[in-house]
């Protein structure tokens, strides 16, 4: 069964794009957004001057010592491609709030994508569900707009494929990349796969939670159905839900930066501080 974000997200397409752009500006705040022209920030060596070299690159100390003009050479920064893994499974699309985990994840994925493009870092996207949804990294803003529009359509019956997609992506990456996972991590095999990925790449997990996953208040005894498997079970509102403490402890031990985002809480300031604290976007541009 298909649905659209317009059905359970207060933002229409135009306002959605405005929010995404503002989020990208938040994440890019304080960074150098000028295009990459080839000059890096790490000094490598000095060499003799050649006609056409800019005067500002002259190494005056070496020039004075050698008696002839030398210029400084810098290592050109390498732009890490950013791979977004967005969970499109059923558990992301259902929830207790007007804005689902999926709606929030799509919004944040768009903000990260445009922030990376501001840093001239190519961005790709891989859907973590049963649909085939893969966009190769590029610097084209039109492509980001296209996949954001496609992501506004979702399904209520998709199962998560996060562990499999991580393995598939890891097999295709030929150089170091920035891998950002946006998921509720309902795949029990996802954490080991993410840990393997983090051994070769810079990995970040944005973990989405609905307040009903922590506790269903005042519900009494009721029968429920798991969104992705269809498995029925009986529970009650006094029973505690997901406990993220063991998961977060394991992520810390593995050196995987992560942030829990709840659908009933403001997230922009928390997300901005998270990125600033690890200098994510700056590292993605080096």
GROMACS .gro file of C-alpha atoms in nm:
model
  286
    1UNK     CA    1   0.000   0.000   0.000
    2UNK     CA    2   0.141   0.337  -0.106
    3UNK     CA    3   0.114   0.677   0.055
    4UNK     CA    4   0.249   1.032   0.026
    5UNK     CA    5   0.425   1.247   0.282
    6UNK     CA    6   0.159   1.512   0.223
    7UNK     CA    7  -0.084   1.284   0.410
    8UNK     CA    8   0.103   1.297   0.740
    9UNK     CA    9   0.349   1.585   0.709
   10UNK     CA   10   0.230   1.946   0.766
   11UNK     CA   11   0.466   2.069   0.490
   12UNK     CA   12   0.360   2.087   0.127
   13UNK     CA   13   0.627   2.058  -0.145
   14UNK     CA   14   0.708   2.430  -0.158
   15UNK     CA   15   0.739   2.473   0.218
   16UNK     CA   16   0.928   2.144   0.238
   17UNK     CA   17   1.196   2.283   0.004
   18UNK     CA   18   1.221   2.603   0.207
   19UNK     CA   19   1.275   2.404   0.528
   20UNK     CA   20   1.532   2.179   0.360
   21UNK     CA   21   1.726   2.480   0.230
   22UNK     CA   22   1.724   2.647   0.573
   23UNK     CA   23   1.847   2.325   0.729
   24UNK     CA   24   2.129   2.309   0.474
   25UNK     CA   25   2.225   2.666   0.563
   26UNK     CA   26   2.232   2.569   0.932
   27UNK     CA   27   2.465   2.277   0.860
   28UNK     CA   28   2.688   2.490   0.634
   29UNK     CA   29   2.713   2.780   0.881
   30UNK     CA   30   3.069   2.895   0.936
   31UNK     CA   31   3.218   2.683   0.656
   32UNK     CA   32   3.386   2.798   0.338
   33UNK     CA   33   3.122   2.763   0.067
   34UNK     CA   34   3.338   2.886  -0.220
   35UNK     CA   35   3.399   2.651  -0.515
   36UNK     CA   36   3.705   2.426  -0.507
   37UNK     CA   37   3.978   2.586  -0.719
   38UNK     CA   38   4.270   2.355  -0.646
   39UNK     CA   39   4.452   2.534  -0.366
   40UNK     CA   40   4.466   2.336  -0.043
   41UNK     CA   41   4.550   2.430   0.313
   42UNK     CA   42   4.833   2.184   0.387
   43UNK     CA   43   5.183   2.296   0.292
   44UNK     CA   44   5.384   2.031   0.102
   45UNK     CA   45   5.706   2.189  -0.026
   46UNK     CA   46   5.865   2.490  -0.194
   47UNK     CA   47   5.986   2.482  -0.553
   48UNK     CA   48   6.151   2.729  -0.794
   49UNK     CA   49   5.925   2.995  -0.939
   50UNK     CA   50   5.781   2.932  -1.285
   51UNK     CA   51   5.626   3.197  -1.512
   52UNK     CA   52   5.256   3.222  -1.435
   53UNK     CA   53   5.282   3.132  -1.065
   54UNK     CA   54   5.081   3.376  -0.848
   55UNK     CA   55   5.286   3.630  -0.655
   56UNK     CA   56   5.093   3.550  -0.334
   57UNK     CA   57   5.239   3.196  -0.336
   58UNK     CA   58   5.601   3.316  -0.311
   59UNK     CA   59   5.790   3.164  -0.017
   60UNK     CA   60   5.980   3.473   0.092
   61UNK     CA   61   6.186   3.297   0.360
   62UNK     CA   62   6.324   3.034   0.120
   63UNK     CA   63   6.364   3.298  -0.153
   64UNK     CA   64   6.582   3.512   0.075
   65UNK     CA   65   6.791   3.213   0.178
   66UNK     CA   66   6.837   3.068  -0.173
   67UNK     CA   67   6.888   3.392  -0.358
   68UNK     CA   68   6.621   3.306  -0.617
   69UNK     CA   69   6.242   3.301  -0.614
   70UNK     CA   70   6.061   2.999  -0.468
   71UNK     CA   71   5.688   2.941  -0.434
   72UNK     CA   72   5.493   2.731  -0.187
   73UNK     CA   73   5.301   2.423  -0.296
   74UNK     CA   74   4.998   2.299  -0.106
   75UNK     CA   75   4.821   1.967  -0.104
   76UNK     CA   76   4.487   1.996  -0.280
   77UNK     CA   77   4.202   1.885  -0.053
   78UNK     CA   78   4.016   1.572  -0.154
   79UNK     CA   79   3.637   1.585  -0.156
   80UNK     CA   80   3.490   1.277   0.005
   81UNK     CA   81   3.171   1.165  -0.169
   82UNK     CA   82   2.874   1.145   0.067
   83UNK     CA   83   2.652   0.836   0.056
   84UNK     CA   84   2.313   0.871   0.226
   85UNK     CA   85   2.141   0.546   0.327
   86UNK     CA   86   1.776   0.629   0.390
   87UNK     CA   87   1.551   0.369   0.554
   88UNK     CA   88   1.227   0.347   0.351
   89UNK     CA   89   1.083   0.051   0.544
   90UNK     CA   90   0.736   0.033   0.699
   91UNK     CA   91   0.851   0.094   1.057
   92UNK     CA   92   0.975   0.438   0.951
   93UNK     CA   93   0.640   0.536   0.797
   94UNK     CA   94   0.411   0.462   1.093
   95UNK     CA   95   0.406   0.639   1.428
   96UNK     CA   96   0.214   0.831   1.692
   97UNK     CA   97   0.303   1.184   1.580
   98UNK     CA   98   0.176   1.403   1.293
   99UNK     CA   99   0.525   1.379   1.141
  100UNK     CA  100   0.659   1.026   1.099
  101UNK     CA  101   1.019   0.911   1.130
  102UNK     CA  102   1.027   0.873   0.754
  103UNK     CA  103   0.903   1.228   0.687
  104UNK     CA  104   1.167   1.364   0.923
  105UNK     CA  105   1.442   1.149   0.771
  106UNK     CA  106   1.361   1.265   0.417
  107UNK     CA  107   1.375   1.627   0.530
  108UNK     CA  108   1.710   1.582   0.704
  109UNK     CA  109   1.854   1.384   0.410
  110UNK     CA  110   1.773   1.677   0.183
  111UNK     CA  111   1.938   1.924   0.420
  112UNK     CA  112   2.255   1.716   0.443
  113UNK     CA  113   2.265   1.671   0.066
  114UNK     CA  114   2.246   2.043  -0.009
  115UNK     CA  115   2.497   2.123   0.266
  116UNK     CA  116   2.743   1.879   0.108
  117UNK     CA  117   2.684   2.030  -0.235
  118UNK     CA  118   2.760   2.372  -0.087
  119UNK     CA  119   3.096   2.221   0.007
  120UNK     CA  120   3.134   2.078  -0.346
  121UNK     CA  121   3.115   1.720  -0.212
  122UNK     CA  122   2.928   1.477  -0.442
  123UNK     CA  123   2.615   1.323  -0.288
  124UNK     CA  124   2.449   0.990  -0.362
  125UNK     CA  125   2.151   0.813  -0.207
  126UNK     CA  126   2.065   0.450  -0.145
  127UNK     CA  127   1.717   0.343  -0.035
  128UNK     CA  128   1.720   0.094   0.251
  129UNK     CA  129   1.399  -0.091   0.174
  130UNK     CA  130   1.267  -0.341  -0.076
  131UNK     CA  131   1.232  -0.087  -0.356
  132UNK     CA  132   1.529  -0.037  -0.588
  133UNK     CA  133   1.636   0.319  -0.515
  134UNK     CA  134   1.997   0.412  -0.587
  135UNK     CA  135   2.133   0.749  -0.700
  136UNK     CA  136   2.504   0.766  -0.780
  137UNK     CA  137   2.703   1.052  -0.620
  138UNK     CA  138   2.702   1.375  -0.821
  139UNK     CA  139   2.717   1.751  -0.779
  140UNK     CA  140   2.388   1.811  -0.962
  141UNK     CA  141   2.129   1.992  -0.749
  142UNK     CA  142   1.854   1.894  -0.991
  143UNK     CA  143   1.919   1.528  -0.911
  144UNK     CA  144   1.877   1.595  -0.540
  145UNK     CA  145   1.545   1.766  -0.607
  146UNK     CA  146   1.435   1.471  -0.821
  147UNK     CA  147   1.508   1.207  -0.559
  148UNK     CA  148   1.355   1.419  -0.284
  149UNK     CA  149   1.035   1.438  -0.488
  150UNK     CA  150   1.042   1.061  -0.547
  151UNK     CA  151   1.091   0.995  -0.176
  152UNK     CA  152   0.763   1.169  -0.093
  153UNK     CA  153   0.599   0.849  -0.214
  154UNK     CA  154   0.638   0.559   0.031
  155UNK     CA  155   0.495   0.219   0.114
  156UNK     CA  156   0.348   0.076   0.436
  157UNK     CA  157   0.461  -0.281   0.361
  158UNK     CA  158   0.836  -0.253   0.294
  159UNK     CA  159   1.085  -0.448   0.500
  160UNK     CA  160   1.421  -0.303   0.594
  161UNK     CA  161   1.727  -0.413   0.399
  162UNK     CA  162   1.986  -0.202   0.582
  163UNK     CA  163   2.239  -0.478   0.653
  164UNK     CA  164   2.225  -0.604   0.293
  165UNK     CA  165   2.250  -0.256   0.144
  166UNK     CA  166   2.550  -0.174   0.364
  167UNK     CA  167   2.726  -0.487   0.238
  168UNK     CA  168   2.640  -0.406  -0.123
  169UNK     CA  169   2.758  -0.047  -0.090
  170UNK     CA  170   3.081  -0.149   0.081
  171UNK     CA  171   3.163  -0.382  -0.206
  172UNK     CA  172   3.126  -0.103  -0.464
  173UNK     CA  173   3.314   0.180  -0.290
  174UNK     CA  174   3.664   0.207  -0.435
  175UNK     CA  175   3.780   0.496  -0.214
  176UNK     CA  176   3.703   0.640   0.127
  177UNK     CA  177   3.355   0.792   0.159
  178UNK     CA  178   3.131   0.961   0.411
  179UNK     CA  179   2.840   0.722   0.485
  180UNK     CA  180   2.537   0.868   0.664
  181UNK     CA  181   2.268   0.619   0.772
  182UNK     CA  182   1.919   0.755   0.849
  183UNK     CA  183   1.722   0.471   1.008
  184UNK     CA  184   1.538   0.342   1.315
  185UNK     CA  185   1.774   0.042   1.304
  186UNK     CA  186   1.508  -0.228   1.327
  187UNK     CA  187   1.732  -0.463   1.132
  188UNK     CA  188   1.912  -0.680   1.394
  189UNK     CA  189   2.200  -0.744   1.154
  190UNK     CA  190   2.254  -0.377   1.072
  191UNK     CA  191   2.490  -0.291   1.357
  192UNK     CA  192   2.756  -0.552   1.267
  193UNK     CA  193   2.735  -0.440   0.903
  194UNK     CA  194   2.771  -0.076   1.007
  195UNK     CA  195   3.073  -0.160   1.223
  196UNK     CA  196   3.241  -0.331   0.927
  197UNK     CA  197   3.169  -0.030   0.707
  198UNK     CA  198   3.319   0.207   0.966
  199UNK     CA  199   3.655   0.028   0.946
  200UNK     CA  200   3.712   0.175   0.599
  201UNK     CA  201   3.480   0.476   0.581
  202UNK     CA  202   3.363   0.770   0.788
  203UNK     CA  203   3.024   0.649   0.917
  204UNK     CA  204   2.747   0.843   1.092
  205UNK     CA  205   2.416   0.710   1.223
  206UNK     CA  206   2.108   0.927   1.266
  207UNK     CA  207   1.876   0.710   1.476
  208UNK     CA  208   1.507   0.797   1.452
  209UNK     CA  209   1.263   0.725   1.733
  210UNK     CA  210   0.889   0.772   1.788
  211UNK     CA  211   0.776   0.832   2.150
  212UNK     CA  212   0.544   0.529   2.123
  213UNK     CA  213   0.854   0.312   2.087
  214UNK     CA  214   0.957   0.415   2.436
  215UNK     CA  215   0.618   0.371   2.604
  216UNK     CA  216   0.251   0.365   2.507
  217UNK     CA  217   0.088   0.579   2.775
  218UNK     CA  218  -0.254   0.484   2.916
  219UNK     CA  219  -0.327   0.224   2.649
  220UNK     CA  220  -0.405  -0.070   2.878
  221UNK     CA  221  -0.366  -0.421   2.732
  222UNK     CA  222  -0.383  -0.429   2.355
  223UNK     CA  223  -0.292  -0.639   2.052
  224UNK     CA  224  -0.037  -0.489   1.814
  225UNK     CA  225   0.122  -0.580   1.482
  226UNK     CA  226   0.484  -0.529   1.382
  227UNK     CA  227   0.487  -0.296   1.078
  228UNK     CA  228   0.738  -0.482   0.861
  229UNK     CA  229   0.689  -0.851   0.946
  230UNK     CA  230   0.315  -0.849   1.021
  231UNK     CA  231   0.379  -1.045   1.344
  232UNK     CA  232   0.103  -0.995   1.604
  233UNK     CA  233   0.175  -0.963   1.977
  234UNK     CA  234   0.003  -0.856   2.299
  235UNK     CA  235   0.146  -0.579   2.518
  236UNK     CA  236   0.034  -0.300   2.752
  237UNK     CA  237   0.107   0.069   2.803
  238UNK     CA  238   0.303   0.020   3.124
  239UNK     CA  239   0.566  -0.189   2.948
  240UNK     CA  240   0.880  -0.004   2.856
  241UNK     CA  241   0.968   0.006   2.488
  242UNK     CA  242   1.304   0.021   2.314
  243UNK     CA  243   1.609   0.079   2.531
  244UNK     CA  244   1.877   0.253   2.325
  245UNK     CA  245   2.141   0.251   2.599
  246UNK     CA  246   2.307  -0.081   2.497
  247UNK     CA  247   2.298   0.020   2.131
  248UNK     CA  248   2.455   0.357   2.196
  249UNK     CA  249   2.721   0.200   2.416
  250UNK     CA  250   2.811  -0.038   2.132
  251UNK     CA  251   2.824   0.250   1.884
  252UNK     CA  252   3.056   0.442   2.116
  253UNK     CA  253   3.285   0.141   2.148
  254UNK     CA  254   3.294   0.113   1.770
  255UNK     CA  255   3.373   0.481   1.723
  256UNK     CA  256   3.056   0.547   1.520
  257UNK     CA  257   2.919   0.897   1.569
  258UNK     CA  258   2.544   0.889   1.622
  259UNK     CA  259   2.250   1.108   1.717
  260UNK     CA  260   1.902   1.006   1.835
  261UNK     CA  261   1.625   1.215   1.677
  262UNK     CA  262   1.274   1.189   1.822
  263UNK     CA  263   0.968   1.284   1.618
  264UNK     CA  264   0.815   1.473   1.912
  265UNK     CA  265   1.114   1.698   1.982
  266UNK     CA  266   1.281   1.992   1.800
  267UNK     CA  267   1.580   1.868   1.605
  268UNK     CA  268   1.744   2.151   1.406
  269UNK     CA  269   1.961   2.290   1.686
  270UNK     CA  270   2.054   1.942   1.805
  271UNK     CA  271   2.149   1.839   1.451
  272UNK     CA  272   2.354   2.154   1.394
  273UNK     CA  273   2.546   2.108   1.719
  274UNK     CA  274   2.609   1.744   1.635
  275UNK     CA  275   2.760   1.831   1.299
  276UNK     CA  276   2.963   2.117   1.441
  277UNK     CA  277   3.100   1.903   1.723
  278UNK     CA  278   3.242   1.641   1.488
  279UNK     CA  279   3.308   1.887   1.204
  280UNK     CA  280   3.132   1.644   0.973
  281UNK     CA  281   3.090   1.864   0.670
  282UNK     CA  282   3.444   2.002   0.693
  283UNK     CA  283   3.585   1.650   0.712
  284UNK     CA  284   3.373   1.551   0.414
  285UNK     CA  285   3.540   1.825   0.214
  286UNK     CA  286   3.898   1.720   0.289
   0.00000   0.00000   0.00000
